[in-house]
Short mmCIF file of C-alpha atoms and ligand atoms in Angstrom, two decimals:
data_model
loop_
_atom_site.label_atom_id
_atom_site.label_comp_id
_atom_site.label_asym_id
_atom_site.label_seq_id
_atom_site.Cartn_x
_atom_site.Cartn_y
_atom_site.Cartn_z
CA UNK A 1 -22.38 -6.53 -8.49
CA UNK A 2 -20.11 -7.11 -5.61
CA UNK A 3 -18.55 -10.36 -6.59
CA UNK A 4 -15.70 -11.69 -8.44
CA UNK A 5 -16.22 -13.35 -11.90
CA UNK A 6 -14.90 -14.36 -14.89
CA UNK A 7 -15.07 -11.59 -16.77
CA UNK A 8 -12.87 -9.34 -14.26
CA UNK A 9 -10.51 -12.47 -13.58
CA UNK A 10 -9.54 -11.60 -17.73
CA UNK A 11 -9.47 -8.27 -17.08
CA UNK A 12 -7.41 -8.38 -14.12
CA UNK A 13 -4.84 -11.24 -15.64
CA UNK A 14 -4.26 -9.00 -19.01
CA UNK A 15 -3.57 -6.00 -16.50
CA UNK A 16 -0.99 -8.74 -14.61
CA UNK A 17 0.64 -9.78 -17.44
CA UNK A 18 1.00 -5.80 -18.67
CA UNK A 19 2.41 -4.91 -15.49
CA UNK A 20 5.02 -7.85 -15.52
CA UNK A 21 6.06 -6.99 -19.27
CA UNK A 22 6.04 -3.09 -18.38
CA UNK A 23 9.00 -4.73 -15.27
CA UNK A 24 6.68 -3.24 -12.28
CA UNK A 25 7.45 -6.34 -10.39
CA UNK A 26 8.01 -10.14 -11.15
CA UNK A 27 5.54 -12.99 -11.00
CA UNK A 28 5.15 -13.53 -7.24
CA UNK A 29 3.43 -9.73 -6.75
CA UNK A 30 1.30 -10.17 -9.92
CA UNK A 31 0.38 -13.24 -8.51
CA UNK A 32 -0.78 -12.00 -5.67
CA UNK A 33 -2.48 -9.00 -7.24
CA UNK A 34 -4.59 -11.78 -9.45
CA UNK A 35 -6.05 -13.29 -6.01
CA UNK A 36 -7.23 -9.21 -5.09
CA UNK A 37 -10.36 -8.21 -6.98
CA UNK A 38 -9.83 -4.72 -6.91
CA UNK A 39 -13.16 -3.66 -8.50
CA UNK A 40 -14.35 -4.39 -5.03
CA UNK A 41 -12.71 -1.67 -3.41
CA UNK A 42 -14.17 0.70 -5.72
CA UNK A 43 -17.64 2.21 -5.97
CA UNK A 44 -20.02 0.06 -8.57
CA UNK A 45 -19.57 2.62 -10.61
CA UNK A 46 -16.12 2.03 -11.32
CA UNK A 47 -16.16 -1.47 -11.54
CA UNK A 48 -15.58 -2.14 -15.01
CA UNK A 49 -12.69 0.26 -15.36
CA UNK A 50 -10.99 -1.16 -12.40
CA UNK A 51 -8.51 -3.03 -14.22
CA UNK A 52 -6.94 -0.13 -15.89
CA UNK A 53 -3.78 1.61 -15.12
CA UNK A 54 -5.57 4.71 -13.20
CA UNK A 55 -5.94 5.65 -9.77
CA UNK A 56 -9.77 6.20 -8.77
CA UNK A 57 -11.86 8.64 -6.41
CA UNK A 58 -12.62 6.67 -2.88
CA UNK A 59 -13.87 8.28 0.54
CA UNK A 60 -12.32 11.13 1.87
CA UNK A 61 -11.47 12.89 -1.16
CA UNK A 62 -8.58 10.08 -1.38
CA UNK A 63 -7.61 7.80 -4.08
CA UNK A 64 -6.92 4.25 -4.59
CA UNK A 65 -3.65 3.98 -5.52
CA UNK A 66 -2.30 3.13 -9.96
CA UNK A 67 -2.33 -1.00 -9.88
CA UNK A 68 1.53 0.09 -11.50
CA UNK A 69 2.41 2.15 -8.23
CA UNK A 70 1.30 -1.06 -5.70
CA UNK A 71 3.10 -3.58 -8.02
CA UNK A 72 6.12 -1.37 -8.05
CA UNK A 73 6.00 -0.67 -4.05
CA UNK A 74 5.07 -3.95 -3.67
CA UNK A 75 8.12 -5.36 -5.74
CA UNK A 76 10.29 -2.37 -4.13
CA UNK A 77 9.38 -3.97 -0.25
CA UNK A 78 11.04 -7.15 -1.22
CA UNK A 79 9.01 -9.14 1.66
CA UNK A 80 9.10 -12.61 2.80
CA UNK A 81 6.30 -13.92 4.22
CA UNK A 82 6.21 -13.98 8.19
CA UNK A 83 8.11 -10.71 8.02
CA UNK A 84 6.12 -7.86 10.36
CA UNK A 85 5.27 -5.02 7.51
CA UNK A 86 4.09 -1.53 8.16
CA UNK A 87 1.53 0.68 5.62
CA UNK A 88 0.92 4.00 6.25
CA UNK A 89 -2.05 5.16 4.00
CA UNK A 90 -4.59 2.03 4.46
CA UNK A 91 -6.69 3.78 2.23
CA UNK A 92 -9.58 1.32 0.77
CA UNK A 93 -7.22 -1.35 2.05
CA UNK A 94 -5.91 -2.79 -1.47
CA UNK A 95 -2.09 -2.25 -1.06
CA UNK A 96 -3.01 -3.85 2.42
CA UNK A 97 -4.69 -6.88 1.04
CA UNK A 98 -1.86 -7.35 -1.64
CA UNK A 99 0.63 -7.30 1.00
CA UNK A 100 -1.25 -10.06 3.30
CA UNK A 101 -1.82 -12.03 0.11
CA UNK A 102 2.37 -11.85 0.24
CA UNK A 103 1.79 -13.60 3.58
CA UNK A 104 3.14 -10.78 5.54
CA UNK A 105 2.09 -10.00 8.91
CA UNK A 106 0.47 -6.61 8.31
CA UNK A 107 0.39 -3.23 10.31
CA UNK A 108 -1.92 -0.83 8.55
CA UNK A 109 -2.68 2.98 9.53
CA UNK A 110 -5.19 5.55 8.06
CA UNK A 111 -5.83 9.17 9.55
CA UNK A 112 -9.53 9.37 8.16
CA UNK A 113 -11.92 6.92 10.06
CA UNK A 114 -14.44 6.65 7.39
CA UNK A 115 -11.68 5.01 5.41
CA UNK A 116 -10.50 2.60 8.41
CA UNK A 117 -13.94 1.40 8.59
CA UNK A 118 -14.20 0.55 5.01
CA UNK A 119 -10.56 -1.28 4.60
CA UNK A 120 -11.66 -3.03 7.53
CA UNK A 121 -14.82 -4.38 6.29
CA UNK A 122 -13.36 -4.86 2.98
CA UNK A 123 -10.20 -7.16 4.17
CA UNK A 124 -12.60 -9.07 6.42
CA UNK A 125 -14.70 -9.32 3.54
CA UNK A 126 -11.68 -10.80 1.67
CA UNK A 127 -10.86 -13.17 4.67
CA UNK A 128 -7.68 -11.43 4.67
CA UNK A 129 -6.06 -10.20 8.61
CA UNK A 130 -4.56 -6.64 9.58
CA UNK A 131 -4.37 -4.49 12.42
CA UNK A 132 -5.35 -1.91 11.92
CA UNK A 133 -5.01 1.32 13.37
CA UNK A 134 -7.13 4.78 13.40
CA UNK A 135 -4.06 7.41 13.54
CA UNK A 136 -1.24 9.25 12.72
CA UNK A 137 1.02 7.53 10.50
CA UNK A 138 4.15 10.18 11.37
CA UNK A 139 3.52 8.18 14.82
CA UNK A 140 4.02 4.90 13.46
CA UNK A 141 2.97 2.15 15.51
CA UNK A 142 5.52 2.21 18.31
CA UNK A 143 3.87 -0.81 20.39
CA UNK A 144 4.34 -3.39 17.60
CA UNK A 145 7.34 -2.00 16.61
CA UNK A 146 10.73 -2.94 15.35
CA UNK A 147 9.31 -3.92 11.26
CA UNK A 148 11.07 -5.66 8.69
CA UNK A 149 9.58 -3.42 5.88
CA UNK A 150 7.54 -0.03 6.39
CA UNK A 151 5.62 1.35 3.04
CA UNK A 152 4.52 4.86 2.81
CA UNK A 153 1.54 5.36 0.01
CA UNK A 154 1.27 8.55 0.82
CA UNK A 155 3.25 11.76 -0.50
CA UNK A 156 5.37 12.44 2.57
CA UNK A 157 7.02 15.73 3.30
CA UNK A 158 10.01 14.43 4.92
CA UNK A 159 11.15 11.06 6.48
CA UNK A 160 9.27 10.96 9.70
CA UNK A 161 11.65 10.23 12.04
CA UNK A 162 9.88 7.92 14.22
CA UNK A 163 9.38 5.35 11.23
CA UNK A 164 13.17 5.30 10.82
CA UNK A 165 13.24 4.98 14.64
CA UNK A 166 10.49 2.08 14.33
CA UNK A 167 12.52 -0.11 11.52
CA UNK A 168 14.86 -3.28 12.22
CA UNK A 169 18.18 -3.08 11.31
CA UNK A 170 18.36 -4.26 7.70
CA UNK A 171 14.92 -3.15 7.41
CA UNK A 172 13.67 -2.00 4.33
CA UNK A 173 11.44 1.78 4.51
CA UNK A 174 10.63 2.58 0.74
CA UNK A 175 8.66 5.90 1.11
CA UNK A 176 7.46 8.86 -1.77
CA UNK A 177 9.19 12.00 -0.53
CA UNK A 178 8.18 15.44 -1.27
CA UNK A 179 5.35 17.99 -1.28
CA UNK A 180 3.29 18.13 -4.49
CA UNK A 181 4.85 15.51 -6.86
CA UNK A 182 7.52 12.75 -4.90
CA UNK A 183 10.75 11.14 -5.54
CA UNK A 184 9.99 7.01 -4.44
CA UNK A 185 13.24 6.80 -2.09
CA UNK A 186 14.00 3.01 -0.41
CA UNK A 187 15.97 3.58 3.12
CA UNK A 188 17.68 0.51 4.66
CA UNK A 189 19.18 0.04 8.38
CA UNK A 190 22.52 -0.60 8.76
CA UNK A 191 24.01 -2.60 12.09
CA UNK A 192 25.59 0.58 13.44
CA UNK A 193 21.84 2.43 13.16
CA UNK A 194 22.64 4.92 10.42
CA UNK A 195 20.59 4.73 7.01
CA UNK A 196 21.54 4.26 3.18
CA UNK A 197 19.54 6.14 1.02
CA UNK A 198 18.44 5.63 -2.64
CA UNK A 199 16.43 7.87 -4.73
CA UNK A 200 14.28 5.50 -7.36
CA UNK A 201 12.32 7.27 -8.97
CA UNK A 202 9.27 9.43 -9.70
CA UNK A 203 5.45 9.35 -8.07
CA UNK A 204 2.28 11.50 -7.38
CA UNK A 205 0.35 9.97 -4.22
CA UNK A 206 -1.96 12.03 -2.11
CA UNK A 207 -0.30 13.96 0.52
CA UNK A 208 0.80 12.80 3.84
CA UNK A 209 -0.84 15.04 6.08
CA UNK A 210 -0.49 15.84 10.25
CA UNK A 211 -3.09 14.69 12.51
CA UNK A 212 -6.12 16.39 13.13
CA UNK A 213 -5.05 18.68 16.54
N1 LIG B 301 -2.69 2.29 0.24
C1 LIG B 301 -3.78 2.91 -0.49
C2 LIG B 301 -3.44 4.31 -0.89
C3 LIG B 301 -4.42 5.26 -0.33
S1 LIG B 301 -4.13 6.95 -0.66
C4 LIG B 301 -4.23 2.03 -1.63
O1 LIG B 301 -4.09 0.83 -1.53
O2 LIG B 301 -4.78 2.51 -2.61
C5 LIG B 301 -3.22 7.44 0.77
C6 LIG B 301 -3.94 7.40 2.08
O3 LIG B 301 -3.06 7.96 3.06
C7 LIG B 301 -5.22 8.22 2.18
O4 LIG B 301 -6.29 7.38 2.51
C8 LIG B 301 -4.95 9.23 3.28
O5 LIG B 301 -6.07 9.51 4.11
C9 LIG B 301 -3.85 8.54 4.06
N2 LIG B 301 -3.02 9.44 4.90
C10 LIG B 301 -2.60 10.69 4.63
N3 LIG B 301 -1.87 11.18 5.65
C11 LIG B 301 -1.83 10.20 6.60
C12 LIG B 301 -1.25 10.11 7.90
N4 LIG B 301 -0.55 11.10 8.44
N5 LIG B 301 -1.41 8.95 8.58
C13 LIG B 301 -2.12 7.91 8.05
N6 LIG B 301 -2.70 7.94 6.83
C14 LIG B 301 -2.56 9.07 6.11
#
């Protein structure tokens, strides 16, 4: 079925009201997690399990992200809507969509094009706007740079140095660094361009990888 309906509106409110007990992020996120069915990101098959904790299997050989990981990022980004955001890692688009439901303007970038032409579908799908970008996301998106907030959902090696280059001052980066598991680190511009880094804890995305030369 590739529809919303009642029965995965429960589902998805019990997983909401989990994740804002469990202190992933307050109401406003869940809120806007509750207007994303995420079973439609997902193959049929996983439809009915899509409002568990668990990442799934998409295209690619990727993964859709925990619903816990894009509440936490999500509450981590601390966005105001209007503000010019950055993803690297579209993915099947569903930390993209909850970030446009946040009313952010939305800068998305994915390295494998099958991917880029399902999150595309998907968000139009959803009546929801990105652009959206076929790439490298160590590049960034230099043409509609400076952002107020960049988000990295995938495991990157080291702080590519063009997304610091790419953020506003007082700009909010919060990015998993390091290879095999990750430490979730948030990066914020000062005035005088240097950086303040915190270390926030632990998470396991896919790997960030280098284009394909
Ligand atoms: N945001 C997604 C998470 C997808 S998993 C969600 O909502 O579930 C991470 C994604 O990062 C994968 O699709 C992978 O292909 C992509 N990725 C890995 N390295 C990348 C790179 N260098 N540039 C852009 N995307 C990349």
């Amino acid at each position: 079925m590739n529809s919303d309906s009642p029965i995965f509106q429960g589902q998805r409110k019990q997983l909401c009201e989990r994740l804002l007990a469990e202190g992933y992020a307050t109401e406003k996120v869940l809120q806007a997690m509750m207007r994303v069915p995420r079973h439609l990101f997902l193959e049929s098959g996983f439809h009915q399990h899509a409002y568990l904790d668990k990442a799934f299997p998409i295209a690619a050989g990727q993964t859709i992200s925990h619903p816990s990981t894009v509440a936490w990022q999500s509450e981590l980004l601390q966005v105001e809507p209007g503000m010019k955001v950055l993803e690297i890692g579209t993915g099947c688009g569903y930390q993209a969509a909850v970030l446009v439901e946040l009313g952010v303007k939305l800068f998305t970038i994915e390295r494998q094009k099958e991917l880029v032409d399902f999150s595309k579908r998907m968000l139009k799908t959803l009546g929801l706007r990105a652009e959206q970008k076929f790439g490298d996301g160590f590049k960034g998106m230099p043409v509609f740079a400076p952002f107020d907030r960049i988000i990295v959902t995938c495991g990157a090696p080291y702080v590519p140095k063009a997304l610091l280059s790419q953020l506003k001052v007082g700009g909010i980066m919060i990015i998993p660094v390091g290879e095999g598991t990750q430490k979730m680190v948030r990066i914020q511009k000062n005035a005088d361009g240097s950086f303040v880094q915190k270390v926030l804890g632990d998470a396991a995305f896919v790997p960030m990888l280098k284009d394909k030369e």
